[in-house]
Short mmCIF file of C-alpha atoms in Angstrom, two decimals:
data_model
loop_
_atom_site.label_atom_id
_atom_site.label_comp_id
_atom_site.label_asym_id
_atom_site.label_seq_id
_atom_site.Cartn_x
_atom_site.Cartn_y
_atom_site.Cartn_z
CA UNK S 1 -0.88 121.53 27.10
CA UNK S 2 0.22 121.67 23.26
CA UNK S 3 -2.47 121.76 21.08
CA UNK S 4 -3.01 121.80 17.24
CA UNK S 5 -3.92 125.15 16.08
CA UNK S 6 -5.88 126.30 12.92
CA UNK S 7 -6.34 129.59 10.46
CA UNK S 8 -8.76 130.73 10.26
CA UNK S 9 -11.88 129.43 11.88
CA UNK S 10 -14.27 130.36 9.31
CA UNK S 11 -13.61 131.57 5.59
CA UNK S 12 -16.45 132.70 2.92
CA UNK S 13 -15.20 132.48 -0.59
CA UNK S 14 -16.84 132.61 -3.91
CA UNK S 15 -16.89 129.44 -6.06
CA UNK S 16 -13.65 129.07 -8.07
CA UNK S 17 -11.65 130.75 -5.75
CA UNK S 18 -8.26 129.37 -4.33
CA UNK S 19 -8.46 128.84 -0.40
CA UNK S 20 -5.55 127.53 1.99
CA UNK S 21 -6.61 126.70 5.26
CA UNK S 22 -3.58 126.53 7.63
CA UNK S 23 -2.63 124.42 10.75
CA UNK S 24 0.14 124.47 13.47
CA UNK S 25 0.79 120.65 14.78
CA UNK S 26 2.23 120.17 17.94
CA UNK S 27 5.56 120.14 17.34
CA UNK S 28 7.13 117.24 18.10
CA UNK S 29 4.37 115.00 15.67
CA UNK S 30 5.60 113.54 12.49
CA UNK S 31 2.39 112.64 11.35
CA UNK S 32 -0.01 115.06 9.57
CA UNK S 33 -3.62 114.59 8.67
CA UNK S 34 -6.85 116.76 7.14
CA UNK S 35 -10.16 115.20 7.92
CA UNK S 36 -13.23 117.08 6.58
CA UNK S 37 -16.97 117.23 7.76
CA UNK S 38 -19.73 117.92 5.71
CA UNK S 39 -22.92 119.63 8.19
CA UNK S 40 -24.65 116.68 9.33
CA UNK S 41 -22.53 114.30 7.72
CA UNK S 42 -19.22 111.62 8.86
CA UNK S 43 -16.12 113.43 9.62
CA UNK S 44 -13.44 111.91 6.71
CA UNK S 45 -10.53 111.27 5.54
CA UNK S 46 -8.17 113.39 3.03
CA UNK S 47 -4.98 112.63 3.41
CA UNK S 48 -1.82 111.65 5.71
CA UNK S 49 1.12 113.54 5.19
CA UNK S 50 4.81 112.02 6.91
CA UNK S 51 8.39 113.13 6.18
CA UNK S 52 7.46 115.92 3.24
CA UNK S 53 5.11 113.51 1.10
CA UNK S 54 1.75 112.54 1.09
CA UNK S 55 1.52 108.71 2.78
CA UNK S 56 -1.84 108.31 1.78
CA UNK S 57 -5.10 109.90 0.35
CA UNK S 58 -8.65 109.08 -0.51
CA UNK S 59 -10.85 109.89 -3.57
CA UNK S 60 -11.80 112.65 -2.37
CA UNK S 61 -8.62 113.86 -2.12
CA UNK S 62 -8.45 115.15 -5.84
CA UNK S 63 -6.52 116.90 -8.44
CA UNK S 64 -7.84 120.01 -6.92
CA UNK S 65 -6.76 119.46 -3.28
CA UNK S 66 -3.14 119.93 -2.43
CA UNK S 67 -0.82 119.87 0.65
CA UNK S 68 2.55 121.02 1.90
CA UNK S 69 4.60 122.25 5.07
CA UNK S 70 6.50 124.76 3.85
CA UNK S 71 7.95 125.91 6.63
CA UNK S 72 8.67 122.96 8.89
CA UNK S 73 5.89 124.13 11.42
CA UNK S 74 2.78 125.27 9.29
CA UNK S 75 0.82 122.40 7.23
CA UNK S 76 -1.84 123.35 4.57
CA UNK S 77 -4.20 122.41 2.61
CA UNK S 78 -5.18 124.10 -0.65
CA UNK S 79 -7.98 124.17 -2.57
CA UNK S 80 -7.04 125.17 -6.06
CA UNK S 81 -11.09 126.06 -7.65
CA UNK S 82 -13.45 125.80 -4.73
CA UNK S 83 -16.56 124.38 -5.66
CA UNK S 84 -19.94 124.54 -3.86
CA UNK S 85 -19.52 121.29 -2.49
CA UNK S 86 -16.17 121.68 -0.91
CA UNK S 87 -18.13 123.70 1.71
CA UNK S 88 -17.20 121.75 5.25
CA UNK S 89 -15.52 121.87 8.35
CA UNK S 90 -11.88 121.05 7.64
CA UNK S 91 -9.97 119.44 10.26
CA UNK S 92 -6.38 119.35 11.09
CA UNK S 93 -4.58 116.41 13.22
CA UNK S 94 -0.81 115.61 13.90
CA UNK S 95 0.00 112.46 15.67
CA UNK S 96 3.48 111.10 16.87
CA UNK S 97 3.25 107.66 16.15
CA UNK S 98 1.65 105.97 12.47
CA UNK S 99 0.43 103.39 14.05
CA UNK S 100 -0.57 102.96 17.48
CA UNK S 101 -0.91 107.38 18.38
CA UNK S 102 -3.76 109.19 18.70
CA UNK S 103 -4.88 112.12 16.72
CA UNK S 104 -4.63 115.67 17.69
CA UNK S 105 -7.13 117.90 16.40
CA UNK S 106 -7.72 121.07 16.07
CA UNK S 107 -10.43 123.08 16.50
CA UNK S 108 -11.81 123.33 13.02
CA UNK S 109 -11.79 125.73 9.79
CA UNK S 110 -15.16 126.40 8.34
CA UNK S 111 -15.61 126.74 4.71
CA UNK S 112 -18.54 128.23 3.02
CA UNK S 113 -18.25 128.68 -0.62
CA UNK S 114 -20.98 130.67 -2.26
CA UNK T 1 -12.94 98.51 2.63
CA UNK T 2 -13.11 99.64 6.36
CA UNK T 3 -16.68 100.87 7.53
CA UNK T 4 -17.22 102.26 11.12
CA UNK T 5 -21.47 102.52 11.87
CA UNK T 6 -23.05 104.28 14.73
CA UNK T 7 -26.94 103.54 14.78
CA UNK T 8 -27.96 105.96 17.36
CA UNK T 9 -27.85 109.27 15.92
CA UNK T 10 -28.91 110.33 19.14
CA UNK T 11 -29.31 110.06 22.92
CA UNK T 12 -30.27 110.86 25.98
CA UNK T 13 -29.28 110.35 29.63
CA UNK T 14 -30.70 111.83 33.19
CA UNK T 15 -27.35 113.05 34.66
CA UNK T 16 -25.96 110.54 37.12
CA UNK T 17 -27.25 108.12 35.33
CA UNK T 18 -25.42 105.34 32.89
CA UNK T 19 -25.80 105.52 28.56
CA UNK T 20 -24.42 103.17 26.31
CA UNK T 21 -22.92 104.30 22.80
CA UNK T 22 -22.74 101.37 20.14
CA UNK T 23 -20.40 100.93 17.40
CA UNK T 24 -19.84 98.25 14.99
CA UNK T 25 -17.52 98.02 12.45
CA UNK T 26 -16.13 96.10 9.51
CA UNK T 27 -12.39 94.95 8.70
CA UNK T 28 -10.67 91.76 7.13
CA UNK T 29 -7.44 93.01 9.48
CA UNK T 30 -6.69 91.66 13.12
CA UNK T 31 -4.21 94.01 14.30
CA UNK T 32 -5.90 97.90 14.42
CA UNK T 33 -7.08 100.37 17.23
CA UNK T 34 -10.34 101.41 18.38
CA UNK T 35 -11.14 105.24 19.45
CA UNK T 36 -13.84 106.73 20.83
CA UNK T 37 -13.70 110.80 20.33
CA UNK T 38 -15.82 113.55 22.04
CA UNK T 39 -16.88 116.90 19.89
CA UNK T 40 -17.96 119.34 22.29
CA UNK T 41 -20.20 122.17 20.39
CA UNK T 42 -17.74 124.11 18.72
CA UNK T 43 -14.91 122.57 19.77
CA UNK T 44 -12.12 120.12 18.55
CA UNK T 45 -12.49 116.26 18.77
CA UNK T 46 -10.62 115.20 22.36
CA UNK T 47 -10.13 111.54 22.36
CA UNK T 48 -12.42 109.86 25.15
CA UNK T 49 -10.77 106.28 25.29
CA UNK T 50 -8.62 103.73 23.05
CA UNK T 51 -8.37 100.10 22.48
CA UNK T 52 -5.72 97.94 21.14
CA UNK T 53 -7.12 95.37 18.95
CA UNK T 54 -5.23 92.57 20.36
CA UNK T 55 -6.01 93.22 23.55
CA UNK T 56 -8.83 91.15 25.08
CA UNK T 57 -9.19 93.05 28.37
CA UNK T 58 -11.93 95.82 28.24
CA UNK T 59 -10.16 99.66 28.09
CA UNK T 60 -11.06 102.06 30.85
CA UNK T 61 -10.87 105.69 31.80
CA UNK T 62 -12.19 106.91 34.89
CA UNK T 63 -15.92 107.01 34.15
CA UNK T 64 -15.73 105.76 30.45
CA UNK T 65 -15.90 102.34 29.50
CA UNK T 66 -15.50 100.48 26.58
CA UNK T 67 -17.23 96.59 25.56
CA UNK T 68 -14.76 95.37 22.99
CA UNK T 69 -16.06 92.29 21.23
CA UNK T 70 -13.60 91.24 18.83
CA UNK T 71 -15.32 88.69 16.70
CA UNK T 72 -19.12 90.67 16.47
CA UNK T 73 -17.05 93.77 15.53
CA UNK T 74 -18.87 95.78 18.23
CA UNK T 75 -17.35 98.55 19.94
CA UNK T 76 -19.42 99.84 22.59
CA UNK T 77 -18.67 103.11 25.18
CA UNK T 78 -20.07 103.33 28.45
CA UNK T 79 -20.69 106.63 30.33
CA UNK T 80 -21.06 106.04 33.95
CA UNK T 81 -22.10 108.51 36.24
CA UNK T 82 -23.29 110.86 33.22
CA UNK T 83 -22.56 114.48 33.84
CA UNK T 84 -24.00 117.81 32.18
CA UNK T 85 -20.08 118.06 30.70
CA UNK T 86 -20.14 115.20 28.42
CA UNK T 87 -23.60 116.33 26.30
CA UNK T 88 -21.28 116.53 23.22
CA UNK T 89 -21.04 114.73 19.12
CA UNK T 90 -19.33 110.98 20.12
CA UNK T 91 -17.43 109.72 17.35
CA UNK T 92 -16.29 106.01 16.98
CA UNK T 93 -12.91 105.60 15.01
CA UNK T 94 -10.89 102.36 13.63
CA UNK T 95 -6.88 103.04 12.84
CA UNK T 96 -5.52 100.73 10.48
CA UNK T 97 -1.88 102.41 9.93
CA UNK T 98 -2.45 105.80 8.37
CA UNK T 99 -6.19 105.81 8.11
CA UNK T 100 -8.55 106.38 10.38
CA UNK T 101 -12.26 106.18 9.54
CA UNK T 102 -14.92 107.38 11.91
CA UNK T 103 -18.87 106.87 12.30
CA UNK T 104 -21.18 109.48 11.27
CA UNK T 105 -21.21 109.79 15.55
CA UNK T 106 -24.28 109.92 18.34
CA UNK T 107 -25.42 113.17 19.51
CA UNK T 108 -25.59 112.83 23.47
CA UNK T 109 -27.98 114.57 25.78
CA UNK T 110 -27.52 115.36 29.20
CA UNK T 111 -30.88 115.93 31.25
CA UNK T 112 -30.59 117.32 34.36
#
């Protein structure tokens, strides 16, 4: 069954580092997400990414934060200057339809930033 | 703005036995989809069950159960037959186009 992969499942990094977490849709989805969970906290939402551009994003998703598929299979997510607060479970989820298609997700990158 | 709330932050069940899961929710919209996902320990989110907005009939899956009332905004999931496989983080979702907001989920127990 096709699944939505992510790289890597856990990543340590000091506080103003750069981190890119990395995901592998399934491959016939159009429709590219990063959702983030805080320990204990609500799972939300970054942003949507369709056809090479960011569809939407939420406050969270700052200055900082940045996506891209560079390579028509990978989608990433970059964190330009971690901060001690950016330290979460990031999760990646394709989808093949906008509005009606459920969400794919992988299993999960942890990020601890020290 | 959207708001997705799940009161029980956790729960318990005997196994075999039948739990309820509420959700209630708040949008101006009348055309969006319900989910409810499953978060095994460790694991991705899997989605448990879906409901089309403008659909009045109740979705099913096998044991899994949903009580969709459209004007309270509730969005309940029932576990029938509860089984030491779905102990596991429950997460409500609404879908509005691109965005999909979840609860902060319910924690289920299975007893044996």
């Amino acid at each position: 069954e096709p699944e939505v992969t992510q790289t890597p499942s856990h990543q340590v990094t000091q506080m103003g580092q750069e981190v890119i977490l990395r995901c592998v849709p399934i491959s016939n989805h159009l429709y590219f997400y990063w959702y983030r969970q805080i320990l204990g906290q609500k799972v939300e939402f970054l942003v949507s990414f369709y056809n090479n551009e960011i569809s939407e994003k939420s406050e969270i998703f700052d200055d900082q934060f940045s996506v891209e598929r560079p390579d028509g299979s990978n989608f990433t997510l970059k964190i330009r200057s971690t901060k001690l607060e950016d330290s979460a479970m990031y999760f990646c989820a394709s989808s093949g339809a906008r509005t009606t298609g459920e969400l794919f997700f992988g299993e999960g990158s942890r990020l601890t930033v020290l | 703005a959207q708001t997705v709330t799940q009161s029980q932050p956790e729960m318990s069940v005997q196994e075999a036995e039948t739990v309820t899961l509420s959700c209630t929710y708040d949008t101006s919209e009348s055309d969006y989809y319900l989910f409810w996902y499953k978060q095994p320990p460790s694991r991705q989110m899997i989605l448990v069950i879906r409901q089309e907005a403008y659909k009045q009939q109740n979705a099913t899956e096998n044991r899994f159960s949903v009580n969709f009332q459209k004007a309270a905004k509730s969005f309940s999931l029932k576990i029938s037959d509860s089984q030491l496989g779905d102990a596991a983080m429950y997460f409500c979702a609404y879908r509005r186009d691109d965005k999909i907001i979840f609860g902060k989920g319910t924690r289920l127990h299975i007893l044996p």
